[in-house]
C-alpha positions as CSV (number, residue, x, y, z in Angstrom):
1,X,5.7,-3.3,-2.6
2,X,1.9,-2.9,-1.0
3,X,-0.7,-1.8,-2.4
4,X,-2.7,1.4,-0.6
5,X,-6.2,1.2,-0.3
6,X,-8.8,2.4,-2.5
7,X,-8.5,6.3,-2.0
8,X,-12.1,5.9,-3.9
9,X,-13.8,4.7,-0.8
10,X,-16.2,6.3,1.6
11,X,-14.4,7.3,5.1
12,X,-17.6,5.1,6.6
13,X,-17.2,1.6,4.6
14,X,-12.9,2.1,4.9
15,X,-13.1,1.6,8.5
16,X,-15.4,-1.1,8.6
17,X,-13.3,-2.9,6.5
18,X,-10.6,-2.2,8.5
19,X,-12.0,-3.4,11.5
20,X,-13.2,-6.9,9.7
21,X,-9.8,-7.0,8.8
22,X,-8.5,-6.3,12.2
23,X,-10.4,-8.8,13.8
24,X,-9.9,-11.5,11.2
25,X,-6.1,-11.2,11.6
26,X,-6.5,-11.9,15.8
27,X,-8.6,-14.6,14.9
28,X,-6.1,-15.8,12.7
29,X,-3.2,-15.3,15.8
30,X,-5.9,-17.2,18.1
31,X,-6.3,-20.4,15.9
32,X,-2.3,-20.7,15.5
33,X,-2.4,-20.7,19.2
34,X,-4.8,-23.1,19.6
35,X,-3.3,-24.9,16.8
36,X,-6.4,-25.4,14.9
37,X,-5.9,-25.0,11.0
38,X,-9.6,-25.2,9.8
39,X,-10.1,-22.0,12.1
40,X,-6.6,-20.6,10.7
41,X,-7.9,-21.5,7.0
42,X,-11.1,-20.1,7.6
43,X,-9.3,-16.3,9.3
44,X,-6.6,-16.1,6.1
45,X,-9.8,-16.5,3.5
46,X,-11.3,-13.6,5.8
47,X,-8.3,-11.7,5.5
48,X,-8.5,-11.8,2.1
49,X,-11.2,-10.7,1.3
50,X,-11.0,-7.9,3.3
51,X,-7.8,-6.9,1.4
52,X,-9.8,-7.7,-1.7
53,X,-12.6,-5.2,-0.4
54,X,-10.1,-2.3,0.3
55,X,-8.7,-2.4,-2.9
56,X,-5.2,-3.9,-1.3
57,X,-5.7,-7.3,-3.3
58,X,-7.3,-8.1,-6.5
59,X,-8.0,-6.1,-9.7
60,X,-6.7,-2.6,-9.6
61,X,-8.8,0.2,-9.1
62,X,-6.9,2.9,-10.8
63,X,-7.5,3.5,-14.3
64,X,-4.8,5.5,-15.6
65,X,-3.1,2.1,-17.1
66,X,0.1,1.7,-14.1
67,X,1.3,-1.4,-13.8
68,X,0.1,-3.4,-10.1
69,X,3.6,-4.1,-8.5
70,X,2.3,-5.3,-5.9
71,X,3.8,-7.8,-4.1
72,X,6.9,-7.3,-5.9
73,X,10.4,-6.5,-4.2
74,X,10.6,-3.2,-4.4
75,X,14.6,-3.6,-6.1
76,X,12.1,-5.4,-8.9
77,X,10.5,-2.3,-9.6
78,X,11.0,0.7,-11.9
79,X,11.0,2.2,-7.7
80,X,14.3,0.9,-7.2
81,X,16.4,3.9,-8.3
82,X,13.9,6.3,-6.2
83,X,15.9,4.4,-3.1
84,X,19.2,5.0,-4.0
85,X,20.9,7.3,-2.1
């Protein structure tokens, strides 16, 4: 399962972060093309912290006690049953 993005931040700062994630995802497409892994190494920690920024990654930012599933199957989850049909 993913994670959604902080719901908590402004429309302004979400799509900034967006776009810095955007363009560190080409940049990480351009340096497996170019075959450089410094440049690769350097795009994934940019990633990241993007992720980390949006809320996708890192400590929660709900309060209501959940558990973070994320990056869980989602057949590993209490979800599972919901997708049953």
């Amino acid at each position: 399962m993913w994670r959604t993005s902080n719901p908590h931040l402004s429309e302004t700062l979400r799509e900034s972060l967006v776009r810095d994630l955007m363009e560190a995802r080409r940049d990480v497409a351009a340096a497996k093309r170019e075959n450089d892994a410094e440049l690769e190494k350097d795009a994934r920690a940019r990633v990241h912290e993007a992720k980390v920024a949006l809320g996708e990654r890192g400590p929660v930012w709900w309060d209501d006690g959940a558990p973070d599933y994320n990056r869980h199957l989602l057949k590993n989850t209490p979800y599972a049953a919901q997708t049953k049909a």
